[in-house]
Every structure is written in structure tokens, then in C-alpha cells.
Coordinates of C-alpha atoms in Angstrom, one line a residue:
M1253 CA 131.3 84.5 68.1
H1254 CA 133.4 82.4 65.7
A1255 CA 131.7 81.4 62.5
D1256 CA 131.8 77.7 63.5
D1257 CA 129.8 78.4 66.6
V1258 CA 127.2 80.4 64.6
E1259 CA 126.9 77.5 62.2
G1260 CA 126.5 75.1 65.2
G1261 CA 123.7 77.2 66.5
R1262 CA 122.1 77.3 63.0
R1263 CA 122.2 73.5 62.8
R1264 CA 120.7 73.1 66.3
W1265 CA 117.9 75.5 65.3
Q1266 CA 117.3 73.6 62.0
E1267 CA 117.0 70.3 63.9
R1268 CA 114.5 71.7 66.4
M1269 CA 112.5 73.2 63.6
R1270 CA 112.4 69.9 61.7
A1271 CA 111.2 68.2 64.9
A1272 CA 108.5 70.8 65.4
V1273 CA 107.2 70.4 61.9
E1274 CA 107.1 66.6 62.2
K1275 CA 105.1 66.9 65.5
G1276 CA 102.6 69.2 63.9
H1277 CA 103.7 72.2 66.0
V1278 CA 103.8 74.6 63.0
R1279 CA 100.6 76.2 61.9
D1280 CA 99.2 75.3 58.5
A1281 CA 99.3 78.8 57.0
D1282 CA 100.7 80.8 54.1
F1283 CA 104.1 82.1 55.1
T1284 CA 104.9 84.2 52.0
T1285 CA 104.9 87.9 51.4
L1286 CA 102.0 89.7 49.9
S1287 CA 103.7 89.4 46.6
G1288 CA 104.1 85.6 47.1
L1289 CA 107.8 85.5 47.9
E1290 CA 108.8 82.6 50.2
V1291 CA 110.4 83.7 53.5
D1292 CA 112.4 81.6 55.9
P1293 CA 111.3 81.0 59.5
V1294 CA 114.4 82.8 60.8
Y1295 CA 117.4 84.8 59.4
G1296 CA 120.9 85.0 60.7
P1297 CA 124.5 85.7 59.5
E1298 CA 125.5 84.4 56.1
P1299 CA 127.2 81.0 56.4
G1300 CA 130.9 81.3 57.3
V1301 CA 130.6 84.9 58.6
D1302 CA 132.0 85.7 62.0
D1303 CA 129.7 87.9 64.2
P1304 CA 131.1 88.9 67.6
R1305 CA 127.6 89.9 68.7
F1306 CA 126.0 86.5 68.1
E1307 CA 126.7 85.0 71.5
R1308 CA 124.3 87.6 72.9
I1309 CA 121.8 87.4 70.0
G1310 CA 121.6 83.6 69.4
W1311 CA 118.9 81.7 67.7
P1312 CA 115.2 81.5 68.6
G1313 CA 114.4 78.9 71.2
E1314 CA 117.9 78.8 72.6
F1315 CA 119.7 80.4 75.5
P1316 CA 119.8 83.4 76.1
Y1317 CA 116.4 83.6 74.3
T1318 CA 117.1 87.2 73.0
R1319 CA 115.3 86.2 69.8
G1320 CA 112.3 84.4 71.5
L1321 CA 111.5 81.4 73.6
H1322 CA 110.3 79.2 70.8
T1323 CA 112.2 77.8 67.8
T1324 CA 109.1 78.3 65.6
G1325 CA 108.4 81.9 66.6
Y1326 CA 104.7 82.7 65.8
R1327 CA 104.7 80.0 63.1
G1328 CA 104.1 77.6 66.0
R1329 CA 101.4 79.6 67.6
S1330 CA 100.4 83.2 67.6
W1331 CA 100.4 85.4 70.7
T1332 CA 97.3 85.2 72.8
M1333 CA 94.9 88.1 72.0
R1334 CA 93.7 88.9 75.5
Q1335 CA 91.4 91.9 75.9
F1336 CA 91.3 93.6 79.3
A1337 CA 87.7 94.3 80.3
G1338 CA 85.4 94.8 83.2
F1339 CA 82.8 97.3 84.1
G1340 CA 79.5 97.6 86.1
N1341 CA 78.4 94.3 87.6
A1342 CA 79.4 90.7 86.9
Q1343 CA 76.5 90.2 84.5
Q1344 CA 77.4 93.2 82.3
T1345 CA 81.0 92.2 82.1
N1346 CA 80.1 88.6 81.4
E1347 CA 78.3 89.8 78.3
R1348 CA 81.4 91.8 77.2
Y1349 CA 83.5 88.7 77.6
K1350 CA 81.3 86.6 75.4
M1351 CA 81.5 89.3 72.8
I1352 CA 85.3 89.3 73.0
L1353 CA 85.4 85.5 72.6
R1354 CA 82.9 85.5 69.7
S1355 CA 85.1 88.1 68.0
G1356 CA 88.2 85.9 68.1
G1357 CA 89.8 86.8 71.4
G1358 CA 91.9 84.0 72.8
G1359 CA 91.7 84.7 76.5
L1360 CA 90.1 87.0 79.1
S1361 CA 91.6 89.6 81.3
V1362 CA 89.6 90.9 84.3
A1363 CA 89.6 94.6 85.3
F1364 CA 88.2 95.1 88.8
D1365 CA 86.7 98.3 90.2
M1366 CA 88.5 100.4 92.8
P1367 CA 86.6 98.9 95.9
T1368 CA 87.5 95.4 94.8
L1369 CA 91.2 96.4 94.2
M1370 CA 91.3 97.8 97.7
G1371 CA 89.6 94.8 99.3
R1372 CA 86.4 96.6 100.1
D1373 CA 82.8 95.5 99.7
S1374 CA 80.4 97.4 97.5
D1375 CA 78.4 98.6 100.6
D1376 CA 81.5 99.9 102.4
P1377 CA 81.1 103.6 103.0
R1378 CA 84.5 104.1 101.3
S1379 CA 83.1 102.5 98.1
I1380 CA 80.4 105.1 97.5
G1381 CA 80.5 106.4 93.9
E1382 CA 83.2 103.9 92.8
V1383 CA 81.2 100.6 92.4
G1384 CA 81.4 99.3 88.9
H1385 CA 83.5 102.2 87.6
C1386 CA 86.8 101.5 85.9
G1387 CA 86.2 97.8 86.4
V1388 CA 83.8 95.1 87.6
A1389 CA 82.5 94.9 91.2
I1390 CA 83.2 91.5 92.8
D1391 CA 82.0 91.0 96.4
S1392 CA 81.9 87.2 96.8
A1393 CA 82.3 83.9 95.0
A1394 CA 78.7 84.3 93.8
D1395 CA 79.8 87.3 91.7
M1396 CA 82.7 85.4 90.3
E1397 CA 80.3 82.6 89.3
I1398 CA 78.1 85.1 87.4
L1399 CA 81.2 86.7 85.8
F1400 CA 82.2 83.5 84.1
E1401 CA 78.7 82.0 83.6
G1402 CA 78.6 80.1 80.3
I1403 CA 82.4 80.5 79.9
P1404 CA 84.1 77.1 80.7
L1405 CA 87.0 78.0 83.0
G1406 CA 88.7 74.7 82.3
D1407 CA 89.1 75.7 78.6
V1408 CA 89.6 79.5 78.7
T1409 CA 92.8 81.1 80.2
T1410 CA 92.0 84.0 82.4
S1411 CA 94.2 86.8 83.6
M1412 CA 93.2 88.8 86.7
T1413 CA 94.8 92.2 87.2
I1414 CA 94.7 92.7 91.0
S1415 CA 97.4 92.6 93.6
G1416 CA 96.5 93.6 97.2
P1417 CA 93.5 91.3 97.5
A1418 CA 94.7 88.9 94.8
V1419 CA 94.8 85.8 97.0
P1420 CA 91.1 86.0 98.2
I1421 CA 90.0 86.9 94.6
F1422 CA 91.9 83.8 93.4
C1423 CA 90.1 81.7 96.0
M1424 CA 86.7 83.0 94.7
Y1425 CA 87.8 82.1 91.1
V1426 CA 88.7 78.6 92.2
V1427 CA 85.3 78.3 93.9
A1428 CA 83.5 79.5 90.7
A1429 CA 85.3 76.8 88.8
E1430 CA 84.2 74.2 91.3
R1431 CA 80.6 75.4 90.9
Q1432 CA 81.0 74.9 87.2
G1433 CA 82.1 71.3 87.8
V1434 CA 85.6 72.1 86.7
D1435 CA 88.5 70.4 88.4
P1436 CA 90.6 73.3 89.8
G1437 CA 93.7 71.3 89.0
V1438 CA 93.3 72.0 85.3
L1439 CA 92.9 75.8 85.6
N1440 CA 95.2 77.9 83.5
G1441 CA 95.7 81.6 83.7
T1442 CA 97.5 84.3 85.5
L1443 CA 97.0 86.3 88.7
Q1444 CA 98.9 89.6 89.0
T1445 CA 99.6 89.4 92.8
D1446 CA 102.7 91.6 92.4
I1447 CA 102.8 93.6 95.6
F1448 CA 106.2 95.2 95.1
K1449 CA 104.9 97.3 92.2
E1450 CA 102.1 98.6 94.4
Y1451 CA 104.5 100.1 96.8
I1452 CA 106.7 101.4 93.9
A1453 CA 104.0 102.8 91.7
Q1454 CA 100.3 102.0 91.9
K1455 CA 99.6 102.3 95.7
E1456 CA 96.9 99.6 96.0
W1457 CA 98.1 97.6 99.0
L1458 CA 96.2 96.3 102.1
F1459 CA 99.0 95.5 104.6
G1460 CA 102.7 96.1 105.1
P1461 CA 105.0 94.3 102.7
E1462 CA 105.8 91.2 104.9
P1463 CA 102.2 90.0 105.3
H1464 CA 101.7 90.3 101.6
L1465 CA 104.8 88.3 101.0
R1466 CA 103.5 85.7 103.4
L1467 CA 100.3 85.4 101.3
I1468 CA 102.2 85.3 98.0
G1469 CA 104.5 82.6 99.2
D1470 CA 101.5 80.5 100.3
L1471 CA 99.9 81.0 96.9
M1472 CA 103.1 80.0 95.1
Q1473 CA 103.4 76.8 97.2
Y1474 CA 99.7 76.0 96.7
C1475 CA 99.9 76.3 92.9
V1476 CA 103.0 74.2 92.8
D1477 CA 101.3 71.5 94.7
N1478 CA 97.7 71.7 93.3
I1479 CA 97.4 73.7 90.0
A1480 CA 100.5 73.1 88.0
D1481 CA 99.8 75.2 85.0
Y1482 CA 98.4 78.2 86.8
K1483 CA 100.7 81.2 87.1
P1484 CA 100.3 82.8 90.5
L1485 CA 102.4 85.8 89.9
S1486 CA 102.6 88.3 87.0
V1487 CA 105.4 90.7 87.8
S1488 CA 104.1 94.0 86.5
G1489 CA 106.2 96.7 84.9
Y1490 CA 103.2 98.2 83.2
H1491 CA 102.1 100.3 86.2
I1492 CA 105.7 101.4 86.8
R1493 CA 105.9 102.7 83.2
E1494 CA 102.5 104.3 83.4
A1495 CA 103.6 106.1 86.6
G1496 CA 106.3 107.9 84.5
S1497 CA 109.4 105.7 84.5
T1498 CA 111.7 105.4 81.5
A1499 CA 111.8 102.2 79.5
A1500 CA 115.1 101.3 81.1
Q1501 CA 113.6 101.8 84.6
E1502 CA 110.6 99.8 83.8
L1503 CA 112.9 97.0 82.6
A1504 CA 115.2 97.1 85.6
F1505 CA 112.6 97.6 88.4
T1506 CA 110.4 94.9 87.0
L1507 CA 113.1 92.3 86.6
A1508 CA 114.4 93.2 90.1
D1509 CA 110.9 92.6 91.5
G1510 CA 110.9 89.2 89.7
F1511 CA 114.2 88.3 91.3
G1512 CA 112.7 89.2 94.6
Y1513 CA 109.9 86.7 94.1
V1514 CA 112.4 84.1 93.1
E1515 CA 114.2 84.7 96.4
L1516 CA 110.8 84.4 98.1
G1517 CA 110.2 81.0 96.6
L1518 CA 113.7 79.8 97.5
S1519 CA 113.2 81.0 101.1
R1520 CA 110.2 78.7 101.2
G1521 CA 112.3 75.8 100.2
L1522 CA 110.7 75.5 96.8
D1523 CA 112.6 74.1 93.8
V1524 CA 113.4 76.9 91.4
D1525 CA 113.0 74.6 88.4
V1526 CA 109.5 73.8 89.6
F1527 CA 108.1 77.2 90.7
A1528 CA 109.9 79.6 88.3
P1529 CA 107.7 78.6 85.3
G1530 CA 104.8 79.9 87.3
L1531 CA 106.2 83.5 87.2
S1532 CA 105.2 85.6 84.3
F1533 CA 105.6 89.3 83.4
F1534 CA 103.5 92.2 82.3
F1535 CA 105.1 95.0 80.3
D1536 CA 104.0 98.3 78.8
A1537 CA 104.4 98.8 75.0
H1538 CA 105.0 102.5 74.6
I1539 CA 105.2 104.7 71.5
D1540 CA 109.0 104.7 70.9
F1541 CA 108.9 101.7 68.5
F1542 CA 112.5 100.5 68.5
E1543 CA 113.2 101.2 72.2
E1544 CA 110.3 99.0 73.1
I1545 CA 111.4 96.1 70.9
A1546 CA 114.9 96.4 72.5
K1547 CA 113.4 96.4 76.0
F1548 CA 111.5 93.1 75.4
R1549 CA 114.5 91.4 73.8
A1550 CA 116.8 92.5 76.7
A1551 CA 114.3 91.4 79.3
R1552 CA 114.4 87.8 78.0
R1553 CA 118.2 87.7 77.9
I1554 CA 118.7 89.2 81.4
W1555 CA 116.2 86.9 83.0
A1556 CA 117.6 83.8 81.4
R1557 CA 121.1 84.6 82.5
W1558 CA 120.2 85.5 86.1
M1559 CA 118.0 82.5 86.5
R1560 CA 120.8 80.2 85.3
D1561 CA 123.8 81.9 86.8
V1562 CA 122.5 83.5 90.0
Y1563 CA 119.5 81.4 91.0
G1564 CA 120.6 78.0 89.7
A1565 CA 117.7 77.2 87.3
T1566 CA 118.7 74.3 85.0
T1567 CA 115.6 73.8 82.9
E1568 CA 114.6 75.9 79.9
R1569 CA 111.1 76.6 81.3
A1570 CA 112.6 78.0 84.5
Q1571 CA 114.9 80.3 82.4
W1572 CA 112.1 81.5 80.2
L1573 CA 110.7 85.0 80.6
R1574 CA 107.1 84.8 79.4
F1575 CA 105.3 88.1 79.2
H1576 CA 102.0 89.8 78.5
T1577 CA 102.0 93.3 76.9
Q1578 CA 99.5 96.1 77.0
T1579 CA 99.8 99.1 74.8
A1580 CA 100.5 102.3 76.7
G1581 CA 97.4 103.8 78.3
V1582 CA 99.5 106.9 79.2
S1583 CA 100.2 107.5 75.5
L1584 CA 96.6 108.0 74.7
T1585 CA 95.2 111.5 74.4
G1586 CA 91.8 113.0 75.0
Q1587 CA 92.6 115.5 72.2
Q1588 CA 91.9 114.0 68.7
P1589 CA 91.2 110.5 70.2
Y1590 CA 91.1 108.8 66.8
N1591 CA 94.9 109.2 66.7
N1592 CA 94.9 106.7 69.5
V1593 CA 94.0 103.9 67.0
V1594 CA 97.3 104.7 65.2
R1595 CA 99.3 104.9 68.5
T1596 CA 97.9 101.5 69.6
A1597 CA 98.7 99.8 66.3
V1598 CA 102.3 101.0 66.4
E1599 CA 102.7 99.9 70.0
A1600 CA 101.1 96.6 69.3
M1601 CA 103.5 96.0 66.4
A1602 CA 106.4 96.7 68.7
A1603 CA 105.1 94.1 71.1
V1604 CA 104.8 91.6 68.4
L1605 CA 108.3 92.3 66.9
G1606 CA 109.6 92.1 70.4
G1607 CA 108.1 88.6 70.8
T1608 CA 105.3 89.1 73.3
N1609 CA 103.4 85.9 74.4
S1610 CA 100.1 87.7 75.0
L1611 CA 98.8 91.1 74.1
H1612 CA 96.1 93.6 75.0
T1613 CA 95.4 96.6 72.8
N1614 CA 93.9 99.7 74.3
A1615 CA 90.7 101.2 72.9
L1616 CA 90.7 104.7 71.3
D1617 CA 88.3 106.0 74.0
E1618 CA 90.0 104.4 77.0
V1619 CA 91.6 107.7 78.0
L1620 CA 88.1 109.2 78.5
A1621 CA 86.1 106.3 79.9
L1622 CA 85.7 102.5 79.9
P1623 CA 85.9 101.2 76.3
S1624 CA 82.7 101.1 74.3
E1625 CA 81.8 97.9 72.5
H1626 CA 82.7 99.5 69.2
A1627 CA 86.1 100.7 70.4
A1628 CA 86.9 97.4 72.0
E1629 CA 86.2 95.6 68.7
I1630 CA 88.6 98.0 66.8
A1631 CA 91.2 97.3 69.5
L1632 CA 90.9 93.6 69.0
R1633 CA 90.8 93.9 65.2
T1634 CA 94.1 95.8 65.4
Q1635 CA 95.8 92.7 66.7
Q1636 CA 94.1 90.5 64.1
V1637 CA 95.2 92.8 61.2
I1638 CA 98.8 92.6 62.5
N1639 CA 98.6 88.8 62.7
E1640 CA 96.7 88.1 59.5
E1641 CA 97.8 90.7 57.1
T1642 CA 101.2 92.3 57.8
G1643 CA 103.5 89.2 57.7
A1644 CA 105.0 90.2 61.1
A1645 CA 104.2 86.7 62.4
N1646 CA 106.0 84.8 59.5
V1647 CA 109.6 85.2 60.7
A1648 CA 111.0 84.8 64.2
D1649 CA 112.6 88.0 65.5
P1650 CA 112.8 89.7 62.1
L1651 CA 114.8 92.6 63.4
G1652 CA 117.5 90.4 64.9
G1653 CA 120.9 91.5 63.8
S1654 CA 119.8 95.1 63.1
W1655 CA 122.7 97.3 64.1
Y1656 CA 120.3 99.8 65.7
V1657 CA 118.1 97.2 67.5
E1658 CA 121.0 95.2 68.8
A1659 CA 122.8 98.3 70.1
L1660 CA 119.6 99.4 71.9
T1661 CA 119.2 95.9 73.3
D1662 CA 122.7 96.0 74.7
R1663 CA 122.2 99.5 76.1
M1664 CA 119.0 98.4 77.8
E1665 CA 120.7 95.4 79.3
A1666 CA 123.7 97.6 80.6
E1667 CA 121.3 100.1 82.2
A1668 CA 119.4 97.4 83.9
E1669 CA 122.6 95.8 85.3
K1670 CA 123.6 99.2 86.8
T1671 CA 120.2 99.4 88.6
F1672 CA 120.5 95.9 89.9
E1673 CA 123.8 96.8 91.5
R1674 CA 122.2 99.8 93.2
I1675 CA 119.3 97.7 94.5
R1676 CA 121.5 95.0 95.9
A1677 CA 123.8 97.5 97.5
M1678 CA 120.8 99.0 99.3
G1679 CA 120.0 95.5 100.6
E1680 CA 123.5 94.8 101.7
R1681 CA 123.3 97.9 104.0
D1682 CA 120.2 96.4 105.7
T1683 CA 120.4 93.1 107.5
R1684 CA 116.7 92.9 108.5
W1685 CA 115.6 91.1 105.3
Q1686 CA 118.8 89.6 104.0
S1687 CA 118.7 86.4 105.9
A1688 CA 114.9 86.0 105.5
Y1689 CA 114.7 86.4 101.8
G1690 CA 117.9 87.4 99.9
P1691 CA 119.9 90.4 98.7
M1692 CA 117.6 91.6 95.9
T1693 CA 114.5 91.4 98.1
A1694 CA 116.2 93.2 100.9
G1695 CA 117.2 95.9 98.5
I1696 CA 113.7 96.2 97.1
L1697 CA 112.2 96.5 100.6
R1698 CA 114.8 99.1 101.6
G1699 CA 114.1 101.0 98.5
I1700 CA 110.4 101.0 99.1
E1701 CA 111.0 102.1 102.7
D1702 CA 113.3 105.0 101.7
G1703 CA 111.1 106.1 98.8
W1704 CA 113.9 105.5 96.3
F1705 CA 111.9 103.9 93.6
M1706 CA 109.2 106.7 93.7
S1707 CA 111.9 109.3 93.6
E1708 CA 113.6 107.8 90.6
I1709 CA 110.2 107.6 88.7
A1710 CA 109.2 111.1 89.7
D1711 CA 112.4 112.5 88.4
S1712 CA 112.0 110.8 85.1
A1713 CA 108.4 111.9 84.8
F1714 CA 109.3 115.5 85.6
E1715 CA 112.1 115.5 83.0
Y1716 CA 109.8 114.2 80.3
Q1717 CA 107.1 116.8 81.2
Q1718 CA 109.6 119.6 80.9
K1719 CA 110.6 118.4 77.5
L1720 CA 107.0 118.2 76.5
E1721 CA 106.2 121.7 77.6
K1722 CA 109.3 123.1 75.8
G1723 CA 108.2 121.3 72.6
E1724 CA 111.3 119.1 72.6
K1725 CA 109.0 116.1 72.7
R1726 CA 105.9 116.3 70.5
I1727 CA 102.5 114.7 70.8
V1728 CA 100.2 115.0 67.8
G1729 CA 97.0 116.8 68.8
V1730 CA 98.5 118.1 72.1
N1731 CA 101.5 120.3 71.3
A1732 CA 101.7 119.7 67.5
H1733 CA 99.2 119.6 64.7
K1734 CA 96.4 120.7 67.0
D1735 CA 93.8 121.7 64.3
T1736 CA 91.1 119.0 63.9
V1737 CA 87.8 118.3 62.3
S1738 CA 86.9 115.5 64.7
G1739 CA 84.1 116.0 67.2
E1740 CA 83.2 114.5 70.6
L1741 CA 83.1 110.8 71.2
D1742 CA 80.1 108.9 72.6
I1743 CA 81.6 107.2 75.6
L1744 CA 80.4 104.3 77.8
R1745 CA 78.9 105.6 81.1
V1746 CA 78.2 103.3 84.0
S1747 CA 74.8 104.1 85.6
H1748 CA 74.6 104.8 89.4
E1749 CA 71.9 102.1 89.4
V1750 CA 74.7 99.6 89.1
E1751 CA 75.9 100.5 92.6
H1752 CA 72.4 100.5 94.1
E1753 CA 71.7 97.1 92.6
Q1754 CA 75.1 95.6 93.7
R1755 CA 74.5 96.8 97.2
R1756 CA 71.0 95.3 97.2
V1757 CA 72.1 92.0 95.9
L1758 CA 75.0 91.9 98.4
A1759 CA 72.5 92.5 101.3
E1760 CA 70.3 89.7 99.9
R1761 CA 73.2 87.3 99.8
R1762 CA 74.2 88.1 103.3
A1763 CA 70.7 87.5 104.6
G1764 CA 70.5 84.1 102.8
R1765 CA 73.9 82.6 103.8
D1766 CA 74.9 80.6 106.9
D1767 CA 76.5 83.3 109.1
S1768 CA 77.8 80.8 111.6
A1769 CA 79.7 79.0 108.8
V1770 CA 81.1 82.4 107.6
R1771 CA 82.3 83.4 111.1
G1772 CA 83.8 80.0 111.7
A1773 CA 85.7 80.0 108.3
L1774 CA 87.0 83.5 109.0
A1775 CA 88.1 82.5 112.5
T1776 CA 89.9 79.5 111.2
M1777 CA 91.6 81.6 108.5
V1778 CA 92.9 84.0 111.2
D1779 CA 94.1 81.1 113.3
V1780 CA 96.1 79.7 110.4
A1781 CA 97.6 83.2 109.9
R1782 CA 99.1 83.0 113.4
T1783 CA 101.0 79.8 112.4
D1784 CA 103.4 78.8 109.6
G1785 CA 100.6 76.9 107.9
N1786 CA 99.5 77.6 104.3
M1787 CA 96.5 80.0 104.4
I1788 CA 95.0 79.1 101.0
P1789 CA 92.9 76.1 102.1
A1790 CA 91.3 78.1 104.9
M1791 CA 90.7 81.1 102.6
L1792 CA 89.0 78.7 100.1
E1793 CA 86.7 77.5 102.8
A1794 CA 85.7 81.1 103.6
A1795 CA 85.0 81.8 99.9
R1796 CA 82.9 78.6 99.7
A1797 CA 80.9 79.9 102.6
E1798 CA 80.2 83.2 100.7
A1799 CA 82.4 85.3 103.0
T1800 CA 82.8 88.6 101.2
L1801 CA 86.0 90.1 99.9
G1802 CA 85.7 92.9 102.5
E1803 CA 85.1 90.4 105.3
I1804 CA 88.1 88.3 104.4
C1805 CA 90.4 91.4 104.0
D1806 CA 89.1 93.1 107.1
A1807 CA 89.7 90.0 109.2
L1808 CA 93.4 90.1 108.1
R1809 CA 93.6 93.8 108.5
A1810 CA 92.6 93.3 112.1
E1811 CA 95.3 90.7 112.6
W1812 CA 98.1 92.3 110.6
G1813 CA 97.3 96.0 110.6
G1814 CA 97.1 98.3 107.6
Y1815 CA 100.0 100.2 106.0
T1816 CA 100.5 103.9 105.6
E1817 CA 103.2 105.1 103.3
P1818 CA 105.8 107.3 105.3
A1819 CA 105.6 111.0 104.5
R1820 CA 108.5 112.3 102.5
F1821 CA 109.5 115.8 101.6

């Protein structure tokens, strides 16, 4: 880029920064080093210096957003410190949420137990032994009401990590807000909802892909019309990475899935500039520090360019890639678990230097069990130390212009583009979904059907495991530096009494509700499913009548059938 163009960008950034300061959009804080040296909000090439890379790097708050979405960086506002939590019943998890908020957490993130993730009630025979383990049990809107008791849903942003039964869980969340007296139109938060990554990596689906896409499209439309700030889709690369993918695969598969949902919205006749701001992303922050930073920077740049040049987005917000990050659960080790505090801090710093908008830090004991209250506090304090003590939040994209980081960012982008070409080529060979959705969606569906994504991830995971076993890749405490003086951890255990009590309460609720109202609401919901109508209003009525999650999902399973992954050898 010519020096004049670089200087033009600098002047535009300076003007935006001045405007932000005048509007009070910059925090009143000490932006100096520990030694008291003043630091600028952003750094770039020296005045008058040509930099051919700068068209791809740019300035914060300006297309292609490599250096961040906001002119002010974290001087404007820090990332949201959102701790992922859920265990036992709704009352126990509610107490943990209040502890997180008291400790300075800025938002909540709900972990659900396996029966809930699979759309099963706690008294379903297939739920035995799993209720309240690895997440909170939610059977109906009454549980959701208890989960957020004393937590004003109109003021606290809430993320919910669930995909298969995401839409009925969303409806229960809306009903819980109504019962608090909160206008649902002001709700703000994120629902994962991303069904593509379930077929690719996590395997928690209820139906075949097309019924799920029907529900997701209905939810997107409903939020556009009724809850403008709520984000109905968090496209998740986290689970793809945890399944064994490389960083480049996580980046490419996740953004491809995002493009698929853009095509879904367009196929519904929605305006891309209106619905695209409701899409957010969820990435893994793994242990290779600079690779992760490059991945995050490349993700913003790729998304902005594709949204503008391929899908016709004209507004900044529609071109922005907003993302939540969670430190890598798969990097944690049962051996020498206190090392996990160090790993999490390094991964969290990579997320911050990569410009994350929201962050969850894993607890040191999370590889062994649900986090204890003590470990959860350390995880939150890790973020607060980074924010308050390290100076990492003082400068926007402080690694911008680094030869290494910029080269890695370019390499990540190039690898992703190769993968997009392969996915679109798969779609072009299959006309079934091309006309209904678009070329990227068609390629994703074909790749799921053929097992291509799983095969790619499995190959990467196998290659890494081989290197680990040969000692080419080293993990402290596992295949290096194995001597230790640390002992066993005390871990959180969920009592089996939780399951017994949850089943008892569920039976009591069923006995006390209006069964005819439940049956009528479920029948209406199924009737709507047989039309082109939006299913969300009917599902909300079912949730208000205290239809259970299992009843709602079973009614749709009976209508749409289940899904069994094809056997592959």
C-alpha cells in the first residue's frame, strides 16, 4: 500500500478516535505501562513509509477489520468475561451464577446436561445416570425460571450452549423472562443453535439436517422481527477444534458453516444487512500462542471480505465477525493439573491479543470434573489479571505489523480459501440443495453426508497423536517433565440425589399442569410444522403451558423422524 493510503487510513482512525473520546466511549483508565510510560491507542507504520501489506492489515475499526472491529480497541470496552457454568439442578446452578456475577463476571453462559442437550426429559429411561452431570438439567420453563431467579434477564446477557434442542430451550428462556416481567424484546444474548457443527464434530442432533435448518430459519426470522439485539446463532468452531482439527481447519470449517447460515437467511428472503449482525462465532483458544492470534485476525478479515463481496453486505455491522472464545479444554491434562492454570492464562492472552469480544477461561480441574467454586474463581481471576495488570488492553492489536504474526495470518487465510473451494466444489456436484440454499450450504450438506469433514478431522487428530507418542510434540506432565510433588485434587461431584429430586419435581409439575392445554399446544405446533409458517410462536405457547423439553422434541421426532449417521468404513 502506498504511503499516502496508509496516512489516509491513519487520519480516518484519528478522526474516529477523537469522536469516540468526545462521546465518552473511551474508558476512564490509566493507559500507561507499569513504569508510567504513555502508550498510544494504536501503532502503525512510521509516517511516509510504504507497506505493501497494509491493505490487508489496515487500522482498527476499518475494513477488513484484521485489527479489530472497534476503533478504540479495549480502551472503549473490555471483552465480556463470561464464565461457562451449569451442574446439578437449576437451583444449584443459579447459586453459581450469582457467585460469578458477584466476582465480577460480565455475563452468563449456560452448560446443559446430556439429556437436555439431546432433547430428553430427566425421567426418560435414556437419561438415567446423566441428569445434572456435565451441566444443568432443564425440563421445562419452570426450571428456566429457577435458573435465573434473582438475575434480571433484561440486564444480563446470557449465552446458551446447545444446538439440537436450541429452539425449544430459547422459548423456555423467553417464557422465563416474561415471568420476571421483562419485555422479551429487550433480551440480549446468544444461542448456539449451530447444527452443522453437530454433524461435523459433536454429534448432538435430533433430526436430519433439513428440519433443523427449518427451525433455525424460523428463529432467525423471529429474532429479526421481535428481539433485535438477540443473536440466534453462534457458529461454533470450538467443538470442531476439540474433536481434533487443526487451527486452519477450525477456521475454515467454522466460517464455511457461517456462510451456510447466511445462505439460509437469504433463502428466506431476509435482508443480509439486517440478519447478519445476529450471527456470532465461538472459537477455541489453543496453546500455540501465535497461531491462535493469527487465526482470530484472519477470521475477521475473511468474514468481512466474503460478506461484502460475495453476499452483498453493505453495513459495517453486517461485515463484522463478533466472536466468543473459550480456552482449550482438550489442552488440559489430568496429570499435574495445576499446570492447567498456566495453559489457560496463555490461551486467554492469545484470545485477548487476537481481539476476542467475549471470553471463558477453563478451570484447572475441568478435565477431571465440573469446576469447583475455588477453581472457577481462579479461572475468572485469570481474565481479570490480564485485563487489569498486564497492559494488554491498552493498545489495539499490539502485534499488528509483526512479520511473524502477519505471515501466519496470511497463511491461515490462504489455507481457509483452499478449503472453501473444496466445499463449494462438493456442492456444485450435488443439485439437491443448490437451488434451495446456495453453493456453500450444498457443499456442507454433501460433506456431512459423505463423511468428508469427519475424515479430515480424524486424519489431523491421528497425525497429532502420532507426533505426541513419538515425542515430537511435548506436553508437560504427560510426556515431558513427569516428576511432580502435587497430589490429588478435591473435585466437585454431583450427587445421585439430584437426579432423584429432579424426577420427583418433574412428576409433580406434570400432575399440577393443565394437560389438555399442553396437548393442544403440542398439536398446534405440529400443525404449523406441516406448513410454511413460523414455528416459534406455537412453540412459545407450548413452553408457556409447561410442555416439557422431551414432549416438544418427541412431538417433532414423530413428525420429522430421527437421524442416524451413515456407517462408514
